[in-house]
Coordinates of C-alpha atoms in Angstrom, one line a residue:
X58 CA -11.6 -7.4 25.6
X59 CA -7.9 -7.3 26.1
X60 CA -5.8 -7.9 23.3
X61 CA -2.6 -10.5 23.9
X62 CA -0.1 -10.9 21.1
X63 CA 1.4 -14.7 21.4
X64 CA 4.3 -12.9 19.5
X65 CA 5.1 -10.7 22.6
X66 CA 7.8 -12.2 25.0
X67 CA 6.0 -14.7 27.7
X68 CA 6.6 -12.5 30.6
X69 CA 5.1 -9.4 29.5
X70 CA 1.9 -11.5 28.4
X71 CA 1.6 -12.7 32.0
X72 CA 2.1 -9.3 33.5
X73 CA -1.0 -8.0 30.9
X74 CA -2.3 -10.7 32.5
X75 CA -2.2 -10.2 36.0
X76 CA -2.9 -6.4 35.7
X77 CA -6.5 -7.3 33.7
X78 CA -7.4 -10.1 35.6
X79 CA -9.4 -11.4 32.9
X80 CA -12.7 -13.9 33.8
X81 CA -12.2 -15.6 30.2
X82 CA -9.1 -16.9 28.2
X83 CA -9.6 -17.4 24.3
X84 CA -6.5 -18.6 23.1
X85 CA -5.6 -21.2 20.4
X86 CA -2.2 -23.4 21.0
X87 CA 0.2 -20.5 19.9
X88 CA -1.5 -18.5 22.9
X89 CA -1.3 -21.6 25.6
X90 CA 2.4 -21.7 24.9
X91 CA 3.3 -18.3 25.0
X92 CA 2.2 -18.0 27.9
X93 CA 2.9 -21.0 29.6
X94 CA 0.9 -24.0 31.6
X95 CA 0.7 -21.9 35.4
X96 CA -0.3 -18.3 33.9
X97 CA -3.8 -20.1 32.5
X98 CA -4.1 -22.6 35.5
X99 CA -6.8 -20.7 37.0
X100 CA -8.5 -19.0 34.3
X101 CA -11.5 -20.2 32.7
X102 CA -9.7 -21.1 29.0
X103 CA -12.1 -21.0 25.7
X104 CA -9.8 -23.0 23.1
X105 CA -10.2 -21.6 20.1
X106 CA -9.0 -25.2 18.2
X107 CA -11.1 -27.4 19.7
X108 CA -13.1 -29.7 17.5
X109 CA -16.6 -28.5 18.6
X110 CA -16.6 -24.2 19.8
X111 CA -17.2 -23.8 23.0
X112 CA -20.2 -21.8 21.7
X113 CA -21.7 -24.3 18.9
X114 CA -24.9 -24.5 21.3
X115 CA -25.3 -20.9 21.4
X116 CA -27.8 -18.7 18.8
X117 CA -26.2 -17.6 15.7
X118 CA -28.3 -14.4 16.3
X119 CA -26.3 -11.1 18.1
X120 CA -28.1 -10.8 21.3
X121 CA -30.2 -7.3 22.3
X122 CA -27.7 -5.0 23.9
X123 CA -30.6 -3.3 25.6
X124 CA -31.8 -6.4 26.7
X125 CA -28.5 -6.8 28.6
X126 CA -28.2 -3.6 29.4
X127 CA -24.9 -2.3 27.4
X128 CA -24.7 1.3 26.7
X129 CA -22.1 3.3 24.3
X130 CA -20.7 3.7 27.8
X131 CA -19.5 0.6 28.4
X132 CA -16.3 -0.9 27.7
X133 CA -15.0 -1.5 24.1
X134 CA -12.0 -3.1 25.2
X135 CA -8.7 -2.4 27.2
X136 CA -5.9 -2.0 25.4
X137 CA -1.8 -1.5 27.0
X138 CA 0.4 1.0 26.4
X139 CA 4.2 0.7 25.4
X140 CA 5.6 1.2 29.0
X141 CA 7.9 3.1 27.8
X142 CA 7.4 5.8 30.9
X143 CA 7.4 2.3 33.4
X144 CA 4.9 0.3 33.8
X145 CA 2.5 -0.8 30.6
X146 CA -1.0 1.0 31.8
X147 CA -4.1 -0.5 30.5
X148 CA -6.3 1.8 28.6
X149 CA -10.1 2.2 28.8
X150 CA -12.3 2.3 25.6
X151 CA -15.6 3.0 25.9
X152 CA -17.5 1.9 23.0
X153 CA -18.3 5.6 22.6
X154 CA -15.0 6.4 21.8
X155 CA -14.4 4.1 19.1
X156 CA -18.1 4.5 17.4
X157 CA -16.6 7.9 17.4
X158 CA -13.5 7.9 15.8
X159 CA -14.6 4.4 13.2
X160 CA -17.3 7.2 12.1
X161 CA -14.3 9.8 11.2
X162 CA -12.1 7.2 9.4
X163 CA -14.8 5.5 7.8
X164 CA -16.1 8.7 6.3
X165 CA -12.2 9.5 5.6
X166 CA -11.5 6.6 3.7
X167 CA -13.5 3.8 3.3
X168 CA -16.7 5.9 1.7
X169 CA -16.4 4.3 -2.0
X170 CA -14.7 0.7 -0.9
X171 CA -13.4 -1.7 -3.3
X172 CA -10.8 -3.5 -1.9
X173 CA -11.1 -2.9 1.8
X174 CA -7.5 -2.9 3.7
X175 CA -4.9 -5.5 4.7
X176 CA -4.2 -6.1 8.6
X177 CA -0.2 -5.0 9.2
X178 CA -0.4 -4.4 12.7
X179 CA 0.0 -6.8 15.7
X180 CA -3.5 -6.9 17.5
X181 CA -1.7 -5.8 20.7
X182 CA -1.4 -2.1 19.3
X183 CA -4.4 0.2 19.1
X184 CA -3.5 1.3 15.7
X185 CA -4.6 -1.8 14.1
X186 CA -8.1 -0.3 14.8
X187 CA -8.5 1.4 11.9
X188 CA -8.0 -1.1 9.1
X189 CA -9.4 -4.0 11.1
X190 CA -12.9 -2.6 12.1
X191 CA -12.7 0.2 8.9
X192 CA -13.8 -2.3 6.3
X193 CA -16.3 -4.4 8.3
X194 CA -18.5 -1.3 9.1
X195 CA -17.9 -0.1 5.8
X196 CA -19.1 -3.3 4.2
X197 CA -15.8 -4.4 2.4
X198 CA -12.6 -6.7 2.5
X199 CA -10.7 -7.1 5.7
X200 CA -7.0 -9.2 4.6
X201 CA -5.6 -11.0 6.9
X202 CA -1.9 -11.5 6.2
X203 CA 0.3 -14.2 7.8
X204 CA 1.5 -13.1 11.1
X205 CA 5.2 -14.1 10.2
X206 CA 5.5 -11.9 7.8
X207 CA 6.0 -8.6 8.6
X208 CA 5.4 -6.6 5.9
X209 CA 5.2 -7.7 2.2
X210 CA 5.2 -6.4 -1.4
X211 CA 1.2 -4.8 -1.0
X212 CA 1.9 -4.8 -5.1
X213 CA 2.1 -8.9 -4.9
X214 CA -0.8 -9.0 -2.4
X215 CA -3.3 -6.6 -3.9
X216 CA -3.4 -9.0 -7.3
X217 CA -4.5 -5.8 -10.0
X218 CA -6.3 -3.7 -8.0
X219 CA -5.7 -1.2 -5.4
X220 CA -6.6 -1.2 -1.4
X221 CA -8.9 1.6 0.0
X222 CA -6.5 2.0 2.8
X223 CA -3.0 1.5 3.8
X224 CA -1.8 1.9 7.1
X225 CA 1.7 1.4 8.8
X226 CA 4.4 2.4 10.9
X227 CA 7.3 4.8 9.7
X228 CA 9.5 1.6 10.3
X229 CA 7.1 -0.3 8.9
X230 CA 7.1 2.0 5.4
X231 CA 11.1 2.0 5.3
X232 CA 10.9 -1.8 4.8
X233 CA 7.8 -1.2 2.8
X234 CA 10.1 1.4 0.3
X235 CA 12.9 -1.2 -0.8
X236 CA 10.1 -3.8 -1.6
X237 CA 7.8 -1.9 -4.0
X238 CA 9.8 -1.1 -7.7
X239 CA 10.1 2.2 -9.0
X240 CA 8.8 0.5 -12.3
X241 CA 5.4 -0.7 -10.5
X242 CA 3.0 0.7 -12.5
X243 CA -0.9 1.4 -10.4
X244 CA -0.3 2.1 -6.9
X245 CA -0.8 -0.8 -4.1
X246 CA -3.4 1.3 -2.4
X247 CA -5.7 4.6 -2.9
X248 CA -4.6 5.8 0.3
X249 CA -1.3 5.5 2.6
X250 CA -1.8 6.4 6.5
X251 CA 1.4 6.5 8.4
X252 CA 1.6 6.5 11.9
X253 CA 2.7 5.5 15.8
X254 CA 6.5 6.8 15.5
X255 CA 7.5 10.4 14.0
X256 CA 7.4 10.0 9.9
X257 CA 10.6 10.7 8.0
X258 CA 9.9 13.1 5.0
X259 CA 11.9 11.5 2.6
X260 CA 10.3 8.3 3.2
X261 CA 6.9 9.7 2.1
X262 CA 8.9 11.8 -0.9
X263 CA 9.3 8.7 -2.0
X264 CA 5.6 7.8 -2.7
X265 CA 5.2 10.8 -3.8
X266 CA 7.4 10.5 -6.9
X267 CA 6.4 7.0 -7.5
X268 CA 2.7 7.3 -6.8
X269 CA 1.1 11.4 -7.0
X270 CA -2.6 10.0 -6.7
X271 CA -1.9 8.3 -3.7
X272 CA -3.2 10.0 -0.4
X273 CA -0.5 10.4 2.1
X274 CA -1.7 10.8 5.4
X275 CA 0.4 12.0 8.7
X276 CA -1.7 10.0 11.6
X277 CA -1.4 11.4 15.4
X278 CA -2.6 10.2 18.7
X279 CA -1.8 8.5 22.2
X280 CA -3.8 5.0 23.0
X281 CA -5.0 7.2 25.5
X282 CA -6.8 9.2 22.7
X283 CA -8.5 6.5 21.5
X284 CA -6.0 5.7 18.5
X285 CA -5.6 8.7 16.5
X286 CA -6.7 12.2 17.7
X287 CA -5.4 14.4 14.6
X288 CA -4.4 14.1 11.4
X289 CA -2.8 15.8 8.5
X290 CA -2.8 14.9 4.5
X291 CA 0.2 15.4 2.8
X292 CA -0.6 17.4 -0.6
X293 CA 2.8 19.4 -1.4
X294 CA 6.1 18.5 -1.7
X295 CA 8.0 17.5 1.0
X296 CA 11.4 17.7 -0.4
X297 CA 13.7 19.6 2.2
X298 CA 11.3 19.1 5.2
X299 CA 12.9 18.3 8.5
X300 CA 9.2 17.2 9.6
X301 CA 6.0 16.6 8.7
X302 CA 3.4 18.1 10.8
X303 CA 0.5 16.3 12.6
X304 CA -2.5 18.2 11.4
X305 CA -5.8 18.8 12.6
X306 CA -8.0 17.4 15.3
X307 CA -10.3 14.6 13.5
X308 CA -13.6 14.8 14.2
X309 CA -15.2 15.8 17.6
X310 CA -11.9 16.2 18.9
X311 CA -10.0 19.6 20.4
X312 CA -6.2 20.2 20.7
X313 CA -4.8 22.7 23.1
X314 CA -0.8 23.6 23.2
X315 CA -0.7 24.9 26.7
X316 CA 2.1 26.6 28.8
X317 CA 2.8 25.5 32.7
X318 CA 0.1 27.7 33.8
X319 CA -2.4 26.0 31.7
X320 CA -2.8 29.2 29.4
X321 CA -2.6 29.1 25.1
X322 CA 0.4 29.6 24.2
X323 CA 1.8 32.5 21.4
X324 CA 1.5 31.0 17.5
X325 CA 4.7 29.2 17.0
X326 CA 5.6 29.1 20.9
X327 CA 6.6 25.5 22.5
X328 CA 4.1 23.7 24.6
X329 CA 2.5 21.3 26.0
X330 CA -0.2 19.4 24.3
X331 CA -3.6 18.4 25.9
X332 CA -6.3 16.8 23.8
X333 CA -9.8 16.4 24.5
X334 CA -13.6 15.9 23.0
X335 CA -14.8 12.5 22.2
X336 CA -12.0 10.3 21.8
X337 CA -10.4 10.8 25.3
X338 CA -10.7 7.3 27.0
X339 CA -12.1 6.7 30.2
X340 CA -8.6 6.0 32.0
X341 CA -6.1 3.5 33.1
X342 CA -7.4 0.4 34.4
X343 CA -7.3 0.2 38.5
X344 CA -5.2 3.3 38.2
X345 CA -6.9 6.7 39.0
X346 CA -4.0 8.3 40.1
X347 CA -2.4 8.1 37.1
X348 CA -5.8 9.1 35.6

């Protein structure tokens, strides 16, 4: 699967395109005109609002993945990066990967569900992962919000009781700061993950004073990582903090902060970081030499 955001400007949804070279289209009429008559011309086009599914005359039973064939090896889906080093580069998932790190976060946060999570990212970025596959595995509420809205009062939205998990963007949680009163009594959710840009301190100083159950947690990791490779929980205060750190490898997961020569570098030294264990996706799509 590859991941196309009708929301996204029209010519970088036909470069996504190209570069995948998808054999099937599923797209509803937001999708068709986003990305325009000629892009779909030649694709085989599932349309997701027609009257009878394309798949009504198929068995409402999941087929045998042995049957087909389809190992933890095979691809989860393909997901692009920001390109903001050039050119978006599609990302490998095996399904490996993802058992791997749903088993971390599921274990993290969604062992006693209630409420499940609320979907705040665009399906385009990798870090919706974790809130949109967290609750189904786990058994619990996955809420949908209205894709024009980008992010609401989670104390309107939850209606009395609180979500397992939380998780947005540092801009995402400065917009997310002005909307939620200092009055508001129980907290929106039982646990706040923040992650994808570098987290301001005195954005999560503010939960902290508002809401001191809640569990803050730092999240880390490239798409090439497989969403999140490390993460750390916020328990003290972080008044007068210039940063937060990123924490810990999650599960099955090793971090390495290497100098030039490939070598450890001294405790508190500058270097660069390489990750690696089970989360470390299979590479760029028709790229090995970027690999």
């Amino acid at each position: 699967d590859v991941p196309l955001d009708p929301a996204y400007p029209s010519s970088r949804l036909r470069q996504l395109l190209d570069d995948a070279g998808p054999r099937r289209l599923l797209c509803d009429a937001a999708g068709r005109a986003a990305l325009g008559a000629e892009a779909i011309a030649d694709l085989s086009v599932v349309d997701l609002d027609a009257a009878t599914p394309a798949w009504a005359d198929q068995s409402a039973d999941d087929p045998d993945p042995h049957a087909l064939g389809l190992t933890a090896r095979h691809l989860a889906y393909v997901i692009y990066t920001s390109g903001s080093t050039g050119t978006p580069k599609g990302v490998m998932v095996e399904h490996q990967h993802l058992s791997n790190y749903l088993q971390w976060s599921n274990r993290s946060f969604y062992k006693r569900t209630s409420n499940g999570s609320p979907v705040t990212h665009s399906m385009s970025f990798d870090g919706i992962v974790t809130t949109l596959f967290g609750p189904l595995l786990a058994g619990t509420k996955l809420h949908l919000l209205d894709p024009t809205v980008q992010i609401i009062s989670l104390g309107e939205l939850k209606k009395g009781q609180a979500f397992d998990l939380v998780k947005v963007t540092p801009s995402h949680l400065s917009i997310l700061n002005k909307k939620i009163d200092d009055n508001e009594g129980q907290p929106p959710t039982k646990a706040l993950m923040v992650g994808g840009e570098a987290l301001v301190p005195a954005d999560m100083q503010l939960w902290q004073r508002r809401f001191p159950n809640v569990r803050l947690i730092n999240h880390f990791g490239p798409t090439e990582a497989t969403v999140g490779c490390a993460a750390f929980e916020i328990t003290g205060d972080v008044e007068g903090l210039t940063s937060i750190p990123i924490g810990r490898p999650i599960a099955n997961t090793r971090i390495y902060l290497l100098d030039d020569h490939g070598q450890p570098v001294p405790f508190g030294a500058v270097g660069e970081l390489y990750i690696g264990g089970a989360g470390v996706a299979r590479g760029y799509l028709d790229r090995p030499d970027l690999t």
